Amino acid sequence: MKAASIFFFGALVCSVAAAPRPLGRRFGNQGKSPAGGFGKGGAPPPPKGGAGASSAIASASIVTSAAPAATSALTGNNAGAGGAATGGDGDLQTSLTLDSSVICANFTDDGQNPPVAGQSASSTSTNNYINFCALTLPQTPLTNGLQITSGSCNPAPIGLIPSVDHMPSAKYLFPKNGGTIPANQAFNAQLNVLNFHTGVFTNAQKTYFAAPQTLDAQGLIIGHSHMVIEALSSIDQITPTDPQKFIFFKGVDAAAVNGVLTVAVTAGVPPGTYRICSINSSSNHQPVIVPIAQHGSLDDCSYFTAK
Ligand SMILES: *[C@@H]1O[C@H](CO)[C@@H](O)[C@H](O)[C@H]1NC(C)=O
Ligand SMILES: *[C@@H]1O[C@H](CO)[C@@H](O)[C@H](O)[C@H]1NC(C)=O
């Protein structure tokens, strides 16, 4: 694998807004993926070698807003906070101490000053919730890189959030919404993608939700998509579907080509009505996270019929 120059930012959710844009290299290799996706059918995703892709997240280049000078040396070593003493070798990304430069003072505000009718007070923290999982839910296991089906508590920060003009979006090219396709025939599901650095995924069995969301040098979320097809009772079904039931699921390992993501549905689908949806995710599989609450859908669904 070629040198992957993915900028990895640690716990800088709060201060990164003011940070200079990542300097330097454009991303090159987007993380060649091993064969396969997440397979087909309702069974849990089979283990797949994610090694290739996980190693794409190898370089730990840090930028902090507090030390503009440090951004000229994206070495992966301490980029740190105006040389704040962090102990050890001074690497903020291995330090077990919360660095003062990343403490978000606004997390102490519960948002209710003044109170707003119907609005709940936010929980607050003076230490970025660093011990959130231990203090809040002692019986709950930590998210550990596995897909813990019984639930867990994740201590990883949300990570890098793009600007409003870098929010991803998607629209199905095929099957078209409202379209009809031949039953039981192979087809390529195709999605038009915008503002999304696709084709990067990490090992879904060992690094699920195990790292913050990251952006590329253009400010786009680095990640990948998935396509899932669910059977419907009719095209205008109004009852909610069961998220544990789907007839096809595939991680889209490859990057978009000319803005189009493609997945081969090799067995097609039996006669019936269906919904195909994208699930856009960061490298470590969390849903893409964008900077504002009011935004258009980041995913697309297409409702179609097979006859
Ligand atoms: C904290 O939030 C206020 C708005 O409530 C904002 O004006 C201020 O810039 C924030 N402080 C920091 C350090 O981001
Ligand atoms: C979501 O993923 C689909 C592919 O499944 C892609 O076409 C679309 O552009 C993505 N959406 C965003 C917001 O990136």
mmCIF file of C-alpha atoms and ligand atoms in Angstrom:
data_model
loop_
_atom_site.group_PDB
_atom_site.id
_atom_site.type_symbol
_atom_site.label_atom_id
_atom_site.label_comp_id
_atom_site.label_asym_id
_atom_site.label_seq_id
_atom_site.Cartn_x
_atom_site.Cartn_y
_atom_site.Cartn_z
ATOM 1 C CA MET A 1 0.000 0.000 0.000
ATOM 2 C CA LYS A 2 1.218 3.421 -0.851
ATOM 3 C CA ALA A 3 1.737 5.941 1.832
ATOM 4 C CA ALA A 4 -1.657 6.997 2.955
ATOM 5 C CA SER A 5 -1.759 10.563 3.979
ATOM 6 C CA ILE A 6 -4.921 10.674 5.895
ATOM 7 C CA PHE A 7 -4.921 13.321 8.489
ATOM 8 C CA PHE A 8 -5.845 11.901 11.804
ATOM 9 C CA PHE A 9 -6.973 14.284 14.437
ATOM 10 C CA GLY A 10 -7.329 13.203 17.980
ATOM 11 C CA ALA A 11 -9.658 14.618 20.518
ATOM 12 C CA LEU A 12 -9.939 18.006 18.922
ATOM 13 C CA VAL A 13 -13.646 18.236 18.376
ATOM 14 C CA CYS A 14 -13.874 21.470 20.245
ATOM 15 C CA SER A 15 -10.881 23.383 19.065
ATOM 16 C CA VAL A 16 -10.676 22.221 15.526
ATOM 17 C CA ALA A 17 -13.164 24.717 14.224
ATOM 18 C CA ALA A 18 -10.563 27.394 14.559
ATOM 19 C CA ALA A 19 -7.758 25.221 13.310
ATOM 20 C CA PRO A 20 -6.042 25.961 10.056
ATOM 21 C CA ARG A 21 -6.900 23.642 7.214
ATOM 22 C CA PRO A 22 -4.687 20.613 7.166
ATOM 23 C CA LEU A 23 -1.582 21.372 5.239
ATOM 24 C CA GLY A 24 0.305 19.363 2.827
ATOM 25 C CA ARG A 25 -0.315 16.315 0.813
ATOM 26 C CA ARG A 26 -3.408 15.390 -0.975
ATOM 27 C CA PHE A 27 -4.519 11.944 -0.220
ATOM 28 C CA GLY A 28 -3.161 9.428 -2.625
ATOM 29 C CA ASN A 29 -4.186 5.850 -2.336
ATOM 30 C CA GLN A 30 -7.591 5.824 -0.775
ATOM 31 C CA GLY A 31 -7.020 2.613 1.032
ATOM 32 C CA LYS A 32 -7.191 -0.319 -1.273
ATOM 33 C CA SER A 33 -9.790 -2.612 -0.044
ATOM 34 C CA PRO A 34 -9.571 -6.320 0.144
ATOM 35 C CA ALA A 35 -12.116 -8.235 -1.830
ATOM 36 C CA GLY A 36 -15.563 -8.560 -0.570
ATOM 37 C CA GLY A 37 -17.962 -6.373 1.249
ATOM 38 C CA PHE A 38 -20.096 -7.420 4.046
ATOM 39 C CA GLY A 39 -21.632 -10.271 2.160
ATOM 40 C CA LYS A 40 -25.219 -10.908 1.459
ATOM 41 C CA GLY A 41 -28.150 -12.003 3.451
ATOM 42 C CA GLY A 42 -29.356 -11.617 6.958
ATOM 43 C CA ALA A 43 -26.455 -13.259 8.691
ATOM 44 C CA PRO A 44 -24.013 -11.152 10.652
ATOM 45 C CA PRO A 45 -21.236 -9.851 8.472
ATOM 46 C CA PRO A 46 -18.589 -12.517 8.079
ATOM 47 C CA PRO A 47 -15.117 -11.572 9.187
ATOM 48 C CA LYS A 48 -13.190 -10.044 6.394
ATOM 49 C CA GLY A 49 -9.655 -8.978 6.164
ATOM 50 C CA GLY A 50 -9.734 -5.331 6.821
ATOM 51 C CA ALA A 51 -6.042 -5.129 7.207
ATOM 52 C CA GLY A 52 -5.444 -3.294 3.996
ATOM 53 C CA ALA A 53 -7.872 -0.583 4.743
ATOM 54 C CA SER A 54 -7.078 -0.260 8.394
ATOM 55 C CA SER A 55 -3.527 0.467 7.598
ATOM 56 C CA ALA A 56 -4.735 3.400 5.562
ATOM 57 C CA ILE A 57 -5.301 5.204 8.813
ATOM 58 C CA ALA A 58 -1.734 4.831 9.817
ATOM 59 C CA SER A 59 -0.311 8.272 9.825
ATOM 60 C CA ALA A 60 -1.122 10.283 12.865
ATOM 61 C CA SER A 61 -0.764 13.850 11.845
ATOM 62 C CA ILE A 62 -2.038 16.309 14.319
ATOM 63 C CA VAL A 63 -3.059 19.903 14.024
ATOM 64 C CA THR A 64 -4.101 22.039 16.904
ATOM 65 C CA SER A 65 -5.493 25.495 16.833
ATOM 66 C CA ALA A 66 -3.344 26.502 19.731
ATOM 67 C CA ALA A 67 -0.073 26.084 17.940
ATOM 68 C CA PRO A 68 -0.163 27.248 14.359
ATOM 69 C CA ALA A 69 3.572 26.789 14.135
ATOM 70 C CA ALA A 70 3.173 23.132 14.828
ATOM 71 C CA THR A 71 1.113 22.668 11.712
ATOM 72 C CA SER A 72 4.166 23.035 9.592
ATOM 73 C CA ALA A 73 5.442 19.826 11.014
ATOM 74 C CA LEU A 74 2.757 17.242 10.524
ATOM 75 C CA THR A 75 4.910 14.545 11.886
ATOM 76 C CA GLY A 76 2.520 12.589 13.961
ATOM 77 C CA ASN A 77 4.491 13.401 16.995
ATOM 78 C CA ASN A 78 3.436 16.052 19.403
ATOM 79 C CA ALA A 79 1.922 18.910 17.500
ATOM 80 C CA GLY A 80 1.120 20.287 20.667
ATOM 81 C CA ALA A 81 -0.593 23.104 22.196
ATOM 82 C CA GLY A 82 2.255 25.502 22.262
ATOM 83 C CA GLY A 83 4.555 22.948 23.718
ATOM 84 C CA ALA A 84 2.365 22.294 26.701
ATOM 85 C CA ALA A 85 4.019 19.787 28.944
ATOM 86 C CA THR A 86 2.200 16.529 28.571
ATOM 87 C CA GLY A 87 4.577 14.177 30.247
ATOM 88 C CA GLY A 88 6.271 11.191 28.712
ATOM 89 C CA ASP A 89 7.510 11.950 25.240
ATOM 90 C CA GLY A 90 5.048 14.798 24.960
ATOM 91 C CA ASP A 91 2.906 13.071 22.381
ATOM 92 C CA LEU A 92 -0.649 14.235 22.949
ATOM 93 C CA GLN A 93 -1.963 11.240 21.079
ATOM 94 C CA THR A 94 -0.496 8.775 23.534
ATOM 95 C CA SER A 95 -0.736 10.857 26.692
ATOM 96 C CA LEU A 96 -3.153 9.603 29.336
ATOM 97 C CA THR A 97 -3.720 13.158 30.508
ATOM 98 C CA LEU A 98 -6.377 15.420 29.053
ATOM 99 C CA ASP A 99 -4.563 18.361 27.509
ATOM 100 C CA SER A 100 -5.939 21.759 28.481
ATOM 101 C CA SER A 101 -5.894 22.883 24.849
ATOM 102 C CA VAL A 102 -8.665 20.488 23.945
ATOM 103 C CA ILE A 103 -10.985 21.096 26.863
ATOM 104 C CA CYS A 104 -14.207 22.530 25.542
ATOM 105 C CA ALA A 105 -15.304 25.046 28.147
ATOM 106 C CA ASN A 106 -18.697 25.355 26.481
ATOM 107 C CA PHE A 107 -19.497 21.785 27.428
ATOM 108 C CA THR A 108 -20.274 23.155 30.886
ATOM 109 C CA ASP A 109 -23.308 24.982 29.471
ATOM 110 C CA ASP A 110 -26.531 23.006 29.720
ATOM 111 C CA GLY A 111 -28.144 25.303 27.165
ATOM 112 C CA GLN A 112 -30.985 26.336 29.451
ATOM 113 C CA ASN A 113 -29.960 29.874 30.278
ATOM 114 C CA PRO A 114 -32.599 30.988 29.737
ATOM 115 C CA PRO A 115 -34.741 27.848 29.752
ATOM 116 C CA VAL A 116 -36.756 27.118 26.632
ATOM 117 C CA ALA A 117 -40.127 25.390 26.898
ATOM 118 C CA GLY A 118 -39.915 21.797 25.723
ATOM 119 C CA GLN A 119 -36.138 21.842 25.480
ATOM 120 C CA SER A 120 -34.135 19.549 27.723
ATOM 121 C CA ALA A 121 -31.035 20.558 29.607
ATOM 122 C CA SER A 122 -27.912 19.064 28.101
ATOM 123 C CA SER A 123 -25.632 17.068 30.307
ATOM 124 C CA THR A 124 -22.454 18.991 30.994
ATOM 125 C CA SER A 125 -18.801 18.247 31.509
ATOM 126 C CA THR A 126 -15.695 20.076 32.623
ATOM 127 C CA ASN A 127 -13.382 17.379 31.282
ATOM 128 C CA ASN A 128 -14.757 16.540 27.841
ATOM 129 C CA TYR A 129 -16.574 13.538 29.326
ATOM 130 C CA ILE A 130 -13.322 11.639 29.421
ATOM 131 C CA ASN A 131 -14.681 9.202 31.984
ATOM 132 C CA PHE A 132 -18.231 9.252 30.705
ATOM 133 C CA CYS A 133 -18.572 5.523 30.241
ATOM 134 C CA ALA A 134 -17.206 4.623 33.665
ATOM 135 C CA LEU A 135 -19.228 7.134 35.593
ATOM 136 C CA THR A 136 -22.501 6.929 33.772
ATOM 137 C CA LEU A 137 -23.095 3.320 32.978
ATOM 138 C CA PRO A 138 -20.874 1.125 35.089
ATOM 139 C CA GLN A 139 -22.508 -2.080 33.901
ATOM 140 C CA THR A 140 -22.082 -1.282 30.231
ATOM 141 C CA PRO A 141 -19.012 -2.583 28.412
ATOM 142 C CA LEU A 142 -16.833 -0.209 26.473
ATOM 143 C CA THR A 143 -17.166 -0.251 22.726
ATOM 144 C CA ASN A 144 -14.138 -2.344 21.908
ATOM 145 C CA GLY A 145 -13.852 -2.441 18.155
ATOM 146 C CA LEU A 146 -16.239 -5.349 17.874
ATOM 147 C CA GLN A 147 -19.859 -4.944 16.864
ATOM 148 C CA ILE A 148 -21.338 -5.489 20.322
ATOM 149 C CA THR A 149 -24.919 -6.502 19.620
ATOM 150 C CA SER A 150 -26.040 -6.051 23.223
ATOM 151 C CA GLY A 151 -24.960 -2.408 23.309
ATOM 152 C CA SER A 152 -21.915 -0.609 24.676
ATOM 153 C CA CYS A 153 -20.500 2.782 25.600
ATOM 154 C CA ASN A 154 -18.078 4.451 23.222
ATOM 155 C CA PRO A 155 -15.317 6.637 24.652
ATOM 156 C CA ALA A 156 -13.957 7.837 21.290
ATOM 157 C CA PRO A 157 -14.554 11.482 20.400
ATOM 158 C CA ILE A 158 -16.739 12.333 17.418
ATOM 159 C CA GLY A 159 -13.718 13.788 15.650
ATOM 160 C CA LEU A 160 -13.465 16.066 12.660
ATOM 161 C CA ILE A 161 -16.615 17.663 11.334
ATOM 162 C CA PRO A 162 -16.701 19.161 7.844
ATOM 163 C CA SER A 163 -17.819 22.661 6.947
ATOM 164 C CA VAL A 164 -21.322 23.213 5.608
ATOM 165 C CA ASP A 165 -20.112 23.311 2.031
ATOM 166 C CA HIS A 166 -18.510 19.900 2.435
ATOM 167 C CA MET A 167 -21.520 17.946 3.589
ATOM 168 C CA PRO A 168 -21.994 14.776 1.576
ATOM 169 C CA SER A 169 -25.096 13.930 -0.377
ATOM 170 C CA ALA A 170 -26.281 11.106 -2.580
ATOM 171 C CA LYS A 171 -28.937 10.121 -5.051
ATOM 172 C CA TYR A 172 -29.662 6.767 -6.553
ATOM 173 C CA LEU A 173 -28.943 6.398 -10.216
ATOM 174 C CA PHE A 174 -30.140 2.800 -10.318
ATOM 175 C CA PRO A 175 -32.609 1.423 -9.469
ATOM 176 C CA LYS A 176 -34.439 4.680 -10.048
ATOM 177 C CA ASN A 177 -36.985 5.713 -7.494
ATOM 178 C CA GLY A 178 -40.348 4.355 -8.610
ATOM 179 C CA GLY A 179 -38.684 2.234 -11.253
ATOM 180 C CA THR A 180 -39.268 -1.388 -12.165
ATOM 181 C CA ILE A 181 -36.522 -3.901 -12.803
ATOM 182 C CA PRO A 182 -36.577 -7.553 -13.945
ATOM 183 C CA ALA A 183 -36.824 -9.984 -11.028
ATOM 184 C CA ASN A 184 -34.041 -12.443 -10.277
ATOM 185 C CA GLN A 185 -31.604 -10.768 -12.619
ATOM 186 C CA ALA A 186 -28.250 -9.375 -11.722
ATOM 187 C CA PHE A 187 -28.029 -5.615 -11.645
ATOM 188 C CA ASN A 188 -25.647 -2.902 -10.572
ATOM 189 C CA ALA A 189 -26.993 -0.639 -7.895
ATOM 190 C CA GLN A 190 -25.523 2.800 -8.537
ATOM 191 C CA LEU A 191 -25.407 5.866 -6.404
ATOM 192 C CA ASN A 192 -24.340 9.371 -7.358
ATOM 193 C CA VAL A 193 -22.227 10.781 -4.584
ATOM 194 C CA LEU A 194 -21.166 14.303 -3.831
ATOM 195 C CA ASN A 195 -18.682 15.648 -1.298
ATOM 196 C CA PHE A 196 -17.636 12.339 0.087
ATOM 197 C CA HIS A 197 -14.152 10.801 0.088
ATOM 198 C CA THR A 198 -15.319 7.250 -0.470
ATOM 199 C CA GLY A 199 -13.528 3.951 -0.602
ATOM 200 C CA VAL A 200 -11.951 3.990 2.838
ATOM 201 C CA PHE A 201 -13.061 1.562 5.481
ATOM 202 C CA THR A 202 -11.365 -0.078 8.425
ATOM 203 C CA ASN A 203 -11.719 -3.597 9.819
ATOM 204 C CA ALA A 204 -15.384 -3.818 10.813
ATOM 205 C CA GLN A 205 -14.722 -6.695 13.203
ATOM 206 C CA LYS A 206 -11.851 -5.093 15.091
ATOM 207 C CA THR A 207 -12.112 -1.320 14.686
ATOM 208 C CA TYR A 208 -15.849 -0.644 14.592
ATOM 209 C CA PHE A 209 -16.457 2.857 16.019
ATOM 210 C CA ALA A 210 -12.892 2.712 17.310
ATOM 211 C CA ALA A 211 -11.612 6.046 15.986
ATOM 212 C CA PRO A 212 -12.949 9.552 15.390
ATOM 213 C CA GLN A 213 -14.347 10.728 12.059
ATOM 214 C CA THR A 214 -11.627 12.265 9.882
ATOM 215 C CA LEU A 215 -11.493 14.610 6.900
ATOM 216 C CA ASP A 216 -9.212 14.623 3.906
ATOM 217 C CA ALA A 217 -7.090 17.560 2.813
ATOM 218 C CA GLN A 218 -10.075 18.960 0.894
ATOM 219 C CA GLY A 219 -12.207 18.875 4.013
ATOM 220 C CA LEU A 220 -14.348 15.943 2.907
ATOM 221 C CA ILE A 221 -15.380 13.168 5.251
ATOM 222 C CA ILE A 222 -13.235 10.099 4.699
ATOM 223 C CA GLY A 223 -15.298 6.970 4.665
ATOM 224 C CA HIS A 224 -17.366 4.651 2.624
ATOM 225 C CA SER A 225 -20.928 3.753 1.880
ATOM 226 C CA HIS A 226 -23.125 0.709 2.118
ATOM 227 C CA MET A 227 -26.186 -0.313 0.242
ATOM 228 C CA VAL A 228 -28.989 -2.201 1.863
ATOM 229 C CA ILE A 229 -32.106 -3.597 0.223
ATOM 230 C CA GLU A 230 -35.192 -4.298 2.294
ATOM 231 C CA ALA A 231 -38.329 -6.057 1.080
ATOM 232 C CA LEU A 232 -41.570 -4.104 1.483
ATOM 233 C CA SER A 233 -45.140 -5.386 1.588
ATOM 234 C CA SER A 234 -46.028 -2.774 -1.012
ATOM 235 C CA ILE A 235 -44.470 0.297 -2.554
ATOM 236 C CA ASP A 236 -46.533 2.486 -0.230
ATOM 237 C CA GLN A 237 -45.974 0.470 2.931
ATOM 238 C CA ILE A 238 -46.385 2.678 5.992
ATOM 239 C CA THR A 239 -45.363 0.313 8.753
ATOM 240 C CA PRO A 240 -41.763 0.669 9.915
ATOM 241 C CA THR A 241 -39.357 -1.950 8.652
ATOM 242 C CA ASP A 242 -37.313 -4.240 10.902
ATOM 243 C CA PRO A 243 -33.702 -3.024 10.737
ATOM 244 C CA GLN A 244 -32.533 -6.563 11.477
ATOM 245 C CA LYS A 245 -34.108 -7.855 8.280
ATOM 246 C CA PHE A 246 -32.792 -7.122 4.842
ATOM 247 C CA ILE A 247 -32.334 -9.174 1.736
ATOM 248 C CA PHE A 248 -29.088 -7.634 0.566
ATOM 249 C CA PHE A 249 -26.301 -5.727 2.262
ATOM 250 C CA LYS A 250 -22.957 -4.702 0.885
ATOM 251 C CA GLY A 251 -20.248 -2.357 2.015
ATOM 252 C CA VAL A 252 -19.049 -0.276 -0.899
ATOM 253 C CA ASP A 253 -15.350 -0.932 -0.685
ATOM 254 C CA ALA A 254 -14.282 0.903 -3.796
ATOM 255 C CA ALA A 255 -14.108 4.641 -4.162
ATOM 256 C CA ALA A 256 -16.642 6.370 -6.363
ATOM 257 C CA VAL A 257 -15.765 6.448 -10.056
ATOM 258 C CA ASN A 258 -16.807 9.716 -11.678
ATOM 259 C CA GLY A 259 -18.928 10.372 -8.633
ATOM 260 C CA VAL A 260 -20.758 7.059 -8.837
ATOM 261 C CA LEU A 261 -20.639 4.223 -6.346
ATOM 262 C CA THR A 262 -21.527 0.830 -7.756
ATOM 263 C CA VAL A 263 -22.498 -2.437 -6.133
ATOM 264 C CA ALA A 264 -23.248 -5.617 -8.046
ATOM 265 C CA VAL A 265 -26.414 -7.325 -6.875
ATOM 266 C CA THR A 266 -25.441 -10.541 -8.552
ATOM 267 C CA ALA A 267 -28.525 -12.595 -7.789
ATOM 268 C CA GLY A 268 -30.921 -9.741 -8.354
ATOM 269 C CA VAL A 269 -34.035 -9.706 -6.199
ATOM 270 C CA PRO A 270 -37.180 -11.872 -6.361
ATOM 271 C CA PRO A 271 -40.437 -10.348 -7.604
ATOM 272 C CA GLY A 272 -41.669 -7.812 -5.091
ATOM 273 C CA THR A 273 -41.333 -4.257 -3.890
ATOM 274 C CA TYR A 274 -38.204 -2.958 -2.297
ATOM 275 C CA ARG A 275 -36.364 -0.078 -0.767
ATOM 276 C CA ILE A 276 -32.649 0.352 -1.428
ATOM 277 C CA CYS A 277 -30.846 2.831 0.786
ATOM 278 C CA SER A 278 -27.342 4.102 1.234
ATOM 279 C CA ILE A 279 -25.661 4.182 4.621
ATOM 280 C CA ASN A 280 -22.865 6.687 4.447
ATOM 281 C CA SER A 281 -20.219 6.157 7.047
ATOM 282 C CA SER A 282 -16.867 7.389 8.196
ATOM 283 C CA SER A 283 -13.872 5.078 7.919
ATOM 284 C CA ASN A 284 -14.629 3.443 11.247
ATOM 285 C CA HIS A 285 -18.249 2.906 10.256
ATOM 286 C CA GLN A 286 -20.012 5.580 12.269
ATOM 287 C CA PRO A 287 -22.682 7.447 10.297
ATOM 288 C CA VAL A 288 -21.320 10.588 8.664
ATOM 289 C CA ILE A 289 -21.519 13.572 10.998
ATOM 290 C CA VAL A 290 -21.976 17.112 9.689
ATOM 291 C CA PRO A 291 -21.751 20.538 11.347
ATOM 292 C CA ILE A 292 -25.343 21.722 11.404
ATOM 293 C CA ALA A 293 -28.648 20.283 12.567
ATOM 294 C CA GLN A 294 -30.733 21.448 9.623
ATOM 295 C CA HIS A 295 -29.425 19.844 6.444
ATOM 296 C CA GLY A 296 -30.678 17.771 3.554
ATOM 297 C CA SER A 297 -30.505 14.011 3.769
ATOM 298 C CA LEU A 298 -26.996 12.632 3.663
ATOM 299 C CA ASP A 299 -28.298 9.355 2.327
ATOM 300 C CA ASP A 300 -30.726 8.337 -0.343
ATOM 301 C CA CYS A 301 -33.350 5.642 -0.710
ATOM 302 C CA SER A 302 -34.955 4.437 -3.880
ATOM 303 C CA TYR A 303 -38.235 2.517 -3.882
ATOM 304 C CA PHE A 304 -38.583 0.060 -6.704
ATOM 305 C CA THR A 305 -40.441 -2.964 -7.987
ATOM 306 C CA ALA A 306 -39.066 -6.216 -9.367
ATOM 307 C CA LYS A 307 -41.277 -8.205 -11.730
HETATM 308 C C1 LIG B 1 -19.044 29.270 23.648
HETATM 309 O O1 LIG B 1 -20.376 29.473 23.210
HETATM 310 C C2 LIG B 1 -20.691 30.818 22.961
HETATM 311 C C3 LIG B 1 -22.159 30.874 22.643
HETATM 312 O O2 LIG B 1 -22.904 30.368 23.705
HETATM 313 C C4 LIG B 1 -19.859 31.332 21.849
HETATM 314 O O3 LIG B 1 -20.149 32.679 21.606
HETATM 315 C C5 LIG B 1 -18.405 31.169 22.212
HETATM 316 O O4 LIG B 1 -17.615 31.540 21.131
HETATM 317 C C6 LIG B 1 -18.104 29.744 22.605
HETATM 318 N N1 LIG B 1 -16.752 29.673 23.117
HETATM 319 C C7 LIG B 1 -15.792 29.022 22.510
HETATM 320 C C8 LIG B 1 -14.470 29.019 23.175
HETATM 321 O O5 LIG B 1 -15.949 28.430 21.480
HETATM 322 C C1 LIG B 2 -23.983 7.877 0.602
HETATM 323 O O1 LIG B 2 -23.577 6.743 -0.011
HETATM 324 C C2 LIG B 2 -24.048 6.617 -1.275
HETATM 325 C C3 LIG B 2 -23.596 5.286 -1.785
HETATM 326 O O2 LIG B 2 -24.186 4.227 -1.102
HETATM 327 C C4 LIG B 2 -23.540 7.731 -2.130
HETATM 328 O O3 LIG B 2 -24.048 7.645 -3.426
HETATM 329 C C5 LIG B 2 -23.942 9.006 -1.545
HETATM 330 O O4 LIG B 2 -23.407 10.058 -2.222
HETATM 331 C C6 LIG B 2 -23.525 9.060 -0.131
HETATM 332 N N1 LIG B 2 -24.049 10.186 0.501
HETATM 333 C C7 LIG B 2 -23.282 11.068 0.946
HETATM 334 C C8 LIG B 2 -23.957 12.119 1.699
HETATM 335 O O5 LIG B 2 -22.096 11.045 0.776
#
